[in-house]
Amino acid sequence: MESGYVTTPFGRRPMSLGMLASQQLAEAIEPGMKRSKWKLFRAICEARPALGVTDRALTVLDALLSFYPDDEVSEEKGLIVFPSNAQLSLRARGMTPATLRRHLAVLVEAGLILRKDSPNGKRYVRRDREGVIGEAFGFSVAPLLARAVEIEGLAAQAAADRELLRVTRERLTICRRDISKLISAAIEEAIPGDWEQMTTMFRALVARIPRVAGVEELTALLDEMGLLRDEVVNLLERRVKTEKIDSNESQIERHKQNSNPDSISELEPSFETKQGEKAVAGKDPKAEPLGEARREPPRTSIGTDSKAPGTTASLAGNSLKSFPLGLVLQACPAIVDYGPGGTIDSWRDLMSAAVIVRSMLGVSPSAYEEACVGMGPENAATVIACILERGGHINSPGGYLRDLTRRTERGEFAIGPMLMALVRANGGARRHAG
């Protein structure tokens, strides 16, 4: 800055520490620093929210920069512009004097320009006999040059944030479309599943999307919608696999029927006589004990014994998708008290806690074992945690667990909606493991 000393405003305008700090900053311009005034102005427009200036104030700054004689701003060419109010008003799209003064004050408070007032408050310049400017009074653009690196960084960050917001909006739109169309397809194809509950959850998520949302809000909604979409896809993919298995088993059974006409029962392939083995006389194969899955209608490969010849799949092939441990503990914080030392740091800790809770809830070992086989041990422990969390809403935890196991075997149960409902019921409060 040309003055090299503190300058105070003319008239009734007060001096502030912010003005003093801006003047000190303006004196710290690096030697040889140059910037294109219009590129710098575009960067200021990009970073406008971070700089705390209005669009009308930027109109005034645009007008001020138009009075700077060169395209590049540098100390060698001077940093003071001194237009009259009438000239500045014309270049500021006819802005009235009162409005002009208000927005000039905004630019000063934001630290983008400085006032260098003359003794009488007028803006003018003194030149020597050769026409070289000796001293000028008006507005200094020195802060723009001193803060050029900062302004450019803020502009780059604003552009990155805007791009992230655009990408997040696009992903959210695609996720909404996927869920809507997949649920519609599932309902039209009469695929087993609690589609009414998933539709309700989907509509609730859509209703939470604000008209003007930030990246954080949209990201949180995208995570929840992604979880719901994964559940829908998981159910549909299990259905597709089930149909393939049914088709393969049908072909296998027809082959067996044709090649072994003396087979005891077409519906019970697990009791077929092995090659070279004689059937026991007078023994009724239907008297053999049946497991829980065997009492169900033979919809999928779950209805066959995984150890029998000709079997194409086992219960493990229809296991549910496991969810992150953190999400389970967020939905079911009560289970943490039953972990080793009152904490849960791993899936092993959760499964140990589930065994304790299972006994406390009156769930029989056989019911829990069937759940572990049908769902997978992690998911069985997760369901036990959900049952504990719902407490008095479930009259018979053991019967409820057996029902969920059978629904899992038929591809009609998903854990995701249950977890998300409990997360919302707990107010989204996290209870971290450990």
Coordinates of C-alpha atoms in Angstrom, one line a residue:
M1 CA 0.0 0.0 0.0
E2 CA 1.4 3.4 -1.0
S3 CA 0.8 5.2 2.3
G4 CA 3.0 3.0 4.5
Y5 CA 1.0 4.2 7.6
V6 CA -2.4 3.7 9.1
T7 CA -5.2 5.7 7.5
T8 CA -8.5 6.4 9.1
P9 CA -11.9 7.1 7.4
F10 CA -13.2 10.5 6.8
G11 CA -16.2 12.0 8.6
R12 CA -18.4 10.1 11.0
R13 CA -17.3 6.7 9.8
P14 CA -15.6 4.9 12.7
M15 CA -12.3 3.1 12.7
S16 CA -12.3 -0.6 13.7
L17 CA -9.7 -3.2 14.5
G18 CA -10.9 -5.1 11.4
M19 CA -9.9 -2.1 9.2
L20 CA -6.5 -2.0 11.0
A21 CA -5.9 -5.7 10.4
S22 CA -6.9 -5.3 6.7
Q23 CA -4.4 -2.4 6.3
Q24 CA -1.6 -4.5 7.9
L25 CA -2.4 -7.4 5.6
A26 CA -2.4 -5.1 2.6
E27 CA 1.2 -4.0 3.4
A28 CA 2.4 -7.6 3.4
I29 CA 2.2 -8.1 -0.4
E30 CA 4.9 -10.3 -1.7
P31 CA 7.4 -8.6 -4.0
G32 CA 6.6 -9.1 -7.7
M33 CA 3.0 -10.3 -6.9
K34 CA 0.7 -9.9 -10.0
R35 CA -2.8 -11.1 -10.8
S36 CA -5.2 -10.6 -13.6
K37 CA -8.0 -8.4 -12.1
W38 CA -10.8 -10.2 -14.0
K39 CA -9.5 -13.7 -13.1
L40 CA -9.2 -12.6 -9.5
F41 CA -12.7 -11.2 -9.7
R42 CA -14.1 -14.5 -11.0
A43 CA -12.4 -16.3 -8.1
I44 CA -14.0 -13.9 -5.7
C45 CA -17.4 -14.6 -7.3
E46 CA -16.8 -18.4 -6.8
A47 CA -15.8 -17.9 -3.2
R48 CA -18.5 -15.3 -2.4
P49 CA -20.3 -17.3 0.4
A50 CA -17.0 -17.9 2.2
L51 CA -15.9 -14.3 1.9
G52 CA -19.3 -13.0 3.2
V53 CA -20.2 -10.6 0.4
T54 CA -23.4 -10.1 -1.5
D55 CA -24.0 -10.2 -5.2
R56 CA -24.8 -6.5 -5.2
A57 CA -21.5 -5.8 -3.4
L58 CA -19.7 -7.8 -6.2
T59 CA -21.4 -5.5 -8.7
V60 CA -19.8 -2.5 -7.0
L61 CA -16.4 -4.3 -6.9
D62 CA -16.8 -5.0 -10.6
A63 CA -17.3 -1.3 -11.3
L64 CA -14.3 -0.4 -9.1
L65 CA -12.0 -2.8 -11.0
S66 CA -13.1 -1.3 -14.3
F67 CA -11.4 1.9 -13.2
Y68 CA -8.1 0.2 -12.7
P69 CA -6.1 1.1 -15.8
D70 CA -4.4 -2.2 -16.5
D71 CA -5.5 -5.8 -16.7
E72 CA -2.9 -6.9 -14.2
V73 CA -3.0 -5.6 -10.6
S74 CA 0.5 -4.9 -9.2
E75 CA 2.1 -2.6 -6.8
E76 CA 4.3 -1.1 -9.6
K77 CA 1.2 0.2 -11.4
G78 CA -0.5 1.5 -8.3
L79 CA -3.3 0.1 -6.2
I80 CA -5.7 3.1 -5.8
V81 CA -8.8 3.8 -7.9
F82 CA -10.5 7.2 -7.5
P83 CA -13.8 7.4 -9.4
S84 CA -16.4 9.9 -8.5
N85 CA -19.7 8.8 -7.1
A86 CA -21.4 9.7 -10.4
Q87 CA -19.0 7.6 -12.5
L88 CA -19.1 4.7 -10.1
S89 CA -22.9 4.7 -10.0
L90 CA -23.0 4.6 -13.9
R91 CA -20.7 1.6 -14.0
A92 CA -22.6 -0.1 -11.1
R93 CA -25.7 -0.4 -13.3
G94 CA -27.2 2.9 -12.1
M95 CA -27.0 2.0 -8.4
T96 CA -28.3 4.9 -6.2
P97 CA -25.7 6.7 -4.0
A98 CA -27.1 5.4 -0.7
T99 CA -27.1 1.8 -2.0
L100 CA -23.6 2.4 -3.4
R101 CA -22.3 3.5 0.0
R102 CA -23.9 0.5 1.8
H103 CA -22.2 -2.0 -0.5
L104 CA -18.9 -0.2 -0.4
A105 CA -19.0 -0.6 3.3
V106 CA -19.7 -4.4 2.9
L107 CA -16.6 -4.7 0.7
V108 CA -14.5 -2.8 3.3
E109 CA -15.8 -5.0 6.1
A110 CA -15.1 -8.1 4.1
G111 CA -11.4 -7.0 3.7
L112 CA -11.5 -6.8 -0.1
I113 CA -10.8 -3.1 -0.4
L114 CA -9.5 -0.3 1.8
R115 CA -10.5 3.4 2.0
K116 CA -7.8 5.9 1.6
D117 CA -9.7 9.1 2.3
S118 CA -8.4 12.6 1.6
P119 CA -8.6 15.4 4.1
N120 CA -12.0 16.5 2.7
G121 CA -13.3 13.1 1.9
K122 CA -13.1 13.6 -1.9
R123 CA -11.4 11.2 -4.3
Y124 CA -8.7 12.6 -6.4
V125 CA -5.0 12.2 -7.5
R126 CA -2.0 14.5 -7.5
R127 CA 0.4 14.3 -10.4
D128 CA 3.9 15.8 -10.9
R129 CA 4.9 17.8 -14.0
E130 CA 5.5 14.7 -16.0
G131 CA 2.0 13.4 -15.2
V132 CA 3.2 10.7 -12.9
I133 CA 0.9 10.0 -10.0
G134 CA 2.3 11.2 -6.8
E135 CA -0.5 10.6 -4.3
A136 CA -4.0 9.3 -4.8
F137 CA -7.1 9.2 -2.5
G138 CA -9.9 6.8 -3.1
F139 CA -10.2 3.0 -2.8
S140 CA -7.2 0.7 -2.5
V141 CA -7.4 -2.8 -4.1
A142 CA -4.3 -3.9 -2.2
P143 CA -6.2 -6.5 -0.1
L144 CA -7.2 -8.3 -3.3
L145 CA -3.5 -8.7 -4.2
A146 CA -2.5 -9.6 -0.7
R147 CA -5.2 -12.2 -0.3
A148 CA -4.9 -13.6 -3.9
V149 CA -3.7 -17.0 -2.9
E150 CA -6.3 -17.3 -0.2
I151 CA -9.1 -16.2 -2.5
E152 CA -8.0 -18.7 -5.2
G153 CA -8.0 -21.5 -2.7
L154 CA -11.5 -20.6 -1.5
A155 CA -12.7 -20.5 -5.1
A156 CA -11.2 -24.0 -5.8
Q157 CA -12.8 -25.4 -2.7
A158 CA -16.2 -23.9 -3.6
A159 CA -15.9 -25.4 -7.1
A160 CA -15.1 -28.8 -5.6
D161 CA -18.0 -28.6 -3.1
R162 CA -20.4 -27.6 -5.9
E163 CA -19.2 -30.6 -8.0
L164 CA -19.6 -33.0 -5.0
L165 CA -23.1 -31.7 -4.4
R166 CA -24.0 -32.3 -8.1
V167 CA -22.6 -35.8 -8.0
T168 CA -24.4 -36.6 -4.7
R169 CA -27.7 -35.3 -6.1
E170 CA -27.2 -37.5 -9.2
R171 CA -26.5 -40.6 -7.1
L172 CA -29.5 -39.9 -4.9
T173 CA -31.7 -39.5 -7.9
I174 CA -30.5 -42.8 -9.4
C175 CA -30.9 -44.6 -6.1
R176 CA -34.5 -43.3 -5.8
R177 CA -35.2 -44.5 -9.3
D178 CA -33.7 -47.9 -8.6
I179 CA -35.7 -48.5 -5.4
S180 CA -38.9 -47.4 -6.9
K181 CA -38.6 -49.5 -10.0
L182 CA -37.3 -52.6 -8.2
I183 CA -40.1 -52.6 -5.6
S184 CA -42.6 -52.1 -8.4
A185 CA -41.1 -55.1 -10.3
A186 CA -41.2 -57.2 -7.1
I187 CA -44.9 -56.4 -6.5
E188 CA -45.8 -57.1 -10.1
E189 CA -44.0 -60.4 -10.1
A190 CA -45.6 -61.4 -6.8
I191 CA -42.2 -62.0 -5.2
P192 CA -42.4 -62.9 -1.5
G193 CA -41.3 -60.1 0.8
D194 CA -42.5 -57.3 3.0
W195 CA -42.8 -54.8 0.1
E196 CA -45.4 -52.7 1.8
Q197 CA -43.0 -51.9 4.7
M198 CA -40.2 -51.2 2.3
T199 CA -42.4 -48.9 0.3
T200 CA -43.4 -47.0 3.5
M201 CA -39.7 -46.7 4.4
F202 CA -38.9 -45.5 0.9
R203 CA -41.6 -42.8 1.0
A204 CA -40.4 -41.6 4.4
L205 CA -36.9 -41.2 3.1
V206 CA -38.0 -39.3 0.0
A207 CA -40.1 -37.0 2.2
R208 CA -37.0 -36.1 4.3
I209 CA -35.2 -34.7 1.2
P210 CA -35.2 -30.9 1.7
R211 CA -35.7 -28.5 -1.2
V212 CA -32.4 -26.8 -0.5
A213 CA -30.0 -29.4 1.0
G214 CA -26.3 -29.5 1.6
V215 CA -23.8 -32.2 0.9
E216 CA -23.9 -33.6 4.4
E217 CA -27.7 -34.0 4.5
L218 CA -27.8 -35.6 1.0
T219 CA -25.0 -37.9 1.9
A220 CA -26.8 -39.2 5.0
L221 CA -30.0 -39.7 3.0
L222 CA -28.0 -41.5 0.3
D223 CA -26.5 -43.9 2.8
E224 CA -29.9 -44.8 4.1
M225 CA -31.4 -45.2 0.6
G226 CA -28.4 -47.3 -0.4
L227 CA -29.0 -49.6 2.5
L228 CA -32.6 -50.0 1.5
R229 CA -31.7 -50.5 -2.2
D230 CA -29.2 -53.2 -1.1
E231 CA -31.9 -55.0 0.8
V232 CA -34.3 -54.9 -2.2
V233 CA -31.6 -56.2 -4.5
N234 CA -30.6 -58.9 -2.0
L235 CA -34.2 -60.2 -1.9
L236 CA -34.6 -60.1 -5.7
E237 CA -31.2 -61.8 -6.2
R238 CA -32.1 -64.6 -3.8
R239 CA -35.4 -65.1 -5.6
V240 CA -33.5 -65.4 -8.9
K241 CA -31.1 -67.9 -7.4
T242 CA -34.0 -69.8 -5.9
E243 CA -35.7 -70.1 -9.3
K244 CA -32.5 -71.4 -10.8
I245 CA -32.1 -73.9 -8.1
D246 CA -35.7 -75.1 -8.5
S247 CA -35.2 -75.5 -12.2
N248 CA -32.0 -77.5 -11.7
E249 CA -33.6 -79.7 -9.0
S250 CA -36.6 -80.3 -11.3
Q251 CA -34.3 -81.5 -14.0
I252 CA -32.3 -83.7 -11.5
E253 CA -35.5 -85.2 -10.0
R254 CA -36.8 -86.1 -13.5
H255 CA -33.5 -87.7 -14.3
K256 CA -33.7 -89.7 -11.0
Q257 CA -37.3 -90.7 -11.7
N258 CA -36.4 -92.1 -15.1
S259 CA -33.2 -93.8 -14.1
N260 CA -34.5 -95.2 -10.9
P261 CA -38.2 -96.1 -11.2
D262 CA -38.1 -98.1 -7.9
S263 CA -37.3 -94.9 -5.9
I264 CA -39.2 -94.8 -2.6
S265 CA -40.4 -91.2 -2.9
E266 CA -40.0 -88.5 -5.5
L267 CA -40.5 -85.7 -2.9
E268 CA -37.9 -87.1 -0.4
P269 CA -34.7 -87.4 -2.4
S270 CA -32.7 -87.6 0.8
F271 CA -34.0 -91.2 1.3
E272 CA -33.2 -92.6 -2.1
T273 CA -31.4 -95.9 -2.0
K274 CA -27.8 -95.5 -2.8
Q275 CA -26.2 -97.6 -5.6
G276 CA -25.4 -101.0 -4.3
E277 CA -27.4 -100.6 -1.0
K278 CA -30.5 -102.6 -0.2
A279 CA -33.5 -101.1 1.3
V280 CA -34.5 -102.3 4.8
A281 CA -37.6 -104.5 4.6
G282 CA -40.7 -103.1 6.3
K283 CA -39.1 -99.7 7.1
D284 CA -41.2 -96.7 6.3
P285 CA -38.9 -93.8 5.1
K286 CA -41.5 -91.3 6.1
A287 CA -41.0 -92.3 9.7
E288 CA -37.6 -90.6 9.6
P289 CA -37.4 -87.4 11.7
L290 CA -37.6 -84.2 9.7
G291 CA -35.8 -81.0 10.4
E292 CA -37.6 -77.6 10.6
A293 CA -36.8 -76.9 7.0
R294 CA -38.1 -80.3 5.9
R295 CA -41.6 -79.6 7.2
E296 CA -41.9 -76.7 4.8
P297 CA -43.3 -77.2 1.2
P298 CA -40.3 -78.0 -1.1
R299 CA -40.0 -74.5 -2.6
T300 CA -36.2 -74.4 -2.8
S301 CA -33.2 -76.5 -2.2
I302 CA -33.7 -75.8 1.5
G303 CA -36.3 -78.6 1.4
T304 CA -33.6 -81.2 0.6
D305 CA -30.9 -82.7 2.8
S306 CA -27.6 -81.1 2.0
K307 CA -25.8 -84.4 2.5
A308 CA -28.1 -86.4 0.2
P309 CA -27.0 -87.4 -3.3
G310 CA -28.1 -85.1 -6.0
T311 CA -28.5 -82.0 -3.7
T312 CA -27.7 -78.7 -5.5
A313 CA -27.6 -76.2 -2.6
S314 CA -27.7 -75.9 1.2
L315 CA -29.0 -73.5 3.7
A316 CA -25.8 -71.6 3.6
G317 CA -26.5 -70.6 0.0
N318 CA -29.5 -68.5 1.2
S319 CA -27.8 -66.8 4.1
L320 CA -28.6 -63.1 4.6
K321 CA -26.3 -60.3 3.9
S322 CA -24.4 -59.2 7.1
F323 CA -24.4 -55.5 8.0
P324 CA -21.7 -53.4 9.6
L325 CA -21.2 -54.1 13.3
G326 CA -21.4 -50.3 14.0
L327 CA -24.8 -50.2 12.4
V328 CA -26.0 -53.1 14.5
L329 CA -24.8 -51.5 17.7
Q330 CA -26.4 -48.2 16.7
A331 CA -29.7 -49.9 16.2
C332 CA -29.4 -52.2 19.2
P333 CA -27.4 -50.5 21.9
A334 CA -28.9 -52.7 24.7
I335 CA -26.9 -55.7 23.6
V336 CA -23.6 -54.0 24.5
D337 CA -24.2 -54.5 28.2
Y338 CA -24.0 -58.3 27.7
G339 CA -20.7 -58.2 25.9
P340 CA -17.4 -59.3 27.5
G341 CA -16.6 -56.6 30.1
G342 CA -19.7 -54.7 29.1
T343 CA -18.3 -53.8 25.6
I344 CA -18.6 -55.2 22.1
D345 CA -15.6 -54.7 19.9
S346 CA -16.0 -57.5 17.3
W347 CA -18.5 -59.9 15.8
R348 CA -17.2 -62.6 18.2
D349 CA -18.2 -60.4 21.2
L350 CA -21.6 -59.8 19.7
M351 CA -22.2 -63.6 19.2
S352 CA -21.0 -64.3 22.7
A353 CA -23.5 -61.7 24.0
A354 CA -26.2 -63.2 21.8
V355 CA -25.8 -66.6 23.5
I356 CA -26.3 -64.9 27.0
V357 CA -29.3 -62.9 25.8
R358 CA -30.8 -66.0 24.0
S359 CA -30.9 -67.9 27.3
M360 CA -32.3 -64.9 29.1
L361 CA -35.1 -64.5 26.6
G362 CA -36.0 -68.1 26.8
V363 CA -35.0 -69.0 23.3
S364 CA -34.2 -72.7 23.1
P365 CA -30.7 -73.8 21.9
S366 CA -32.2 -75.7 19.0
A367 CA -34.1 -72.6 17.8
Y368 CA -30.9 -70.5 17.9
E369 CA -28.9 -73.2 16.2
E370 CA -31.5 -73.4 13.4
A371 CA -31.2 -69.6 13.0
C372 CA -27.4 -69.8 12.8
V373 CA -27.7 -72.4 10.0
G374 CA -30.4 -70.5 8.1
M375 CA -29.2 -67.0 8.5
G376 CA -25.5 -67.3 9.4
P377 CA -24.1 -66.8 12.9
E378 CA -23.6 -63.1 12.5
N379 CA -27.1 -62.4 11.3
A380 CA -28.6 -64.7 14.0
A381 CA -26.8 -62.7 16.7
T382 CA -28.1 -59.5 15.0
V383 CA -31.7 -60.8 15.2
I384 CA -31.3 -61.7 18.9
A385 CA -30.0 -58.1 19.5
C386 CA -33.1 -56.8 17.7
I387 CA -35.4 -59.0 19.7
L388 CA -33.8 -57.7 22.9
E389 CA -34.2 -54.1 21.8
R390 CA -37.9 -54.6 21.0
G391 CA -38.4 -56.1 24.4
G392 CA -42.0 -56.2 25.5
H393 CA -43.3 -56.0 21.9
I394 CA -42.6 -59.8 21.3
N395 CA -44.5 -62.3 23.4
S396 CA -42.6 -65.4 22.4
P397 CA -39.0 -64.7 21.4
G398 CA -38.3 -68.3 20.6
G399 CA -41.3 -68.7 18.3
Y400 CA -40.6 -65.3 16.7
L401 CA -37.0 -66.5 15.9
R402 CA -38.2 -69.7 14.4
D403 CA -40.7 -67.8 12.2
L404 CA -37.9 -65.5 11.0
T405 CA -35.7 -68.5 10.3
R406 CA -38.4 -70.1 8.1
R407 CA -39.1 -66.8 6.3
T408 CA -35.3 -66.5 5.7
E409 CA -35.3 -70.0 4.1
R410 CA -38.1 -68.9 1.8
G411 CA -36.4 -65.7 0.9
E412 CA -39.1 -63.5 2.6
F413 CA -37.1 -61.9 5.4
A414 CA -34.6 -59.0 5.3
I415 CA -32.7 -57.7 8.3
G416 CA -32.1 -54.2 6.9
P417 CA -35.6 -52.7 7.4
M418 CA -35.6 -54.0 11.0
L419 CA -32.3 -52.3 11.7
M420 CA -33.3 -49.1 10.1
A421 CA -36.6 -49.0 12.1
L422 CA -34.7 -49.4 15.3
V423 CA -32.1 -46.7 14.3
R424 CA -35.0 -44.3 13.8
A425 CA -36.7 -45.4 17.0
N426 CA -33.5 -44.7 19.0
G427 CA -33.3 -41.2 17.5
G428 CA -30.1 -42.0 15.6
A429 CA -28.0 -41.8 18.7
R430 CA -24.8 -43.9 18.4
R431 CA -23.5 -46.1 21.2
H432 CA -20.0 -47.1 20.1
A433 CA -18.5 -50.4 21.0
G434 CA -15.9 -50.2 23.6

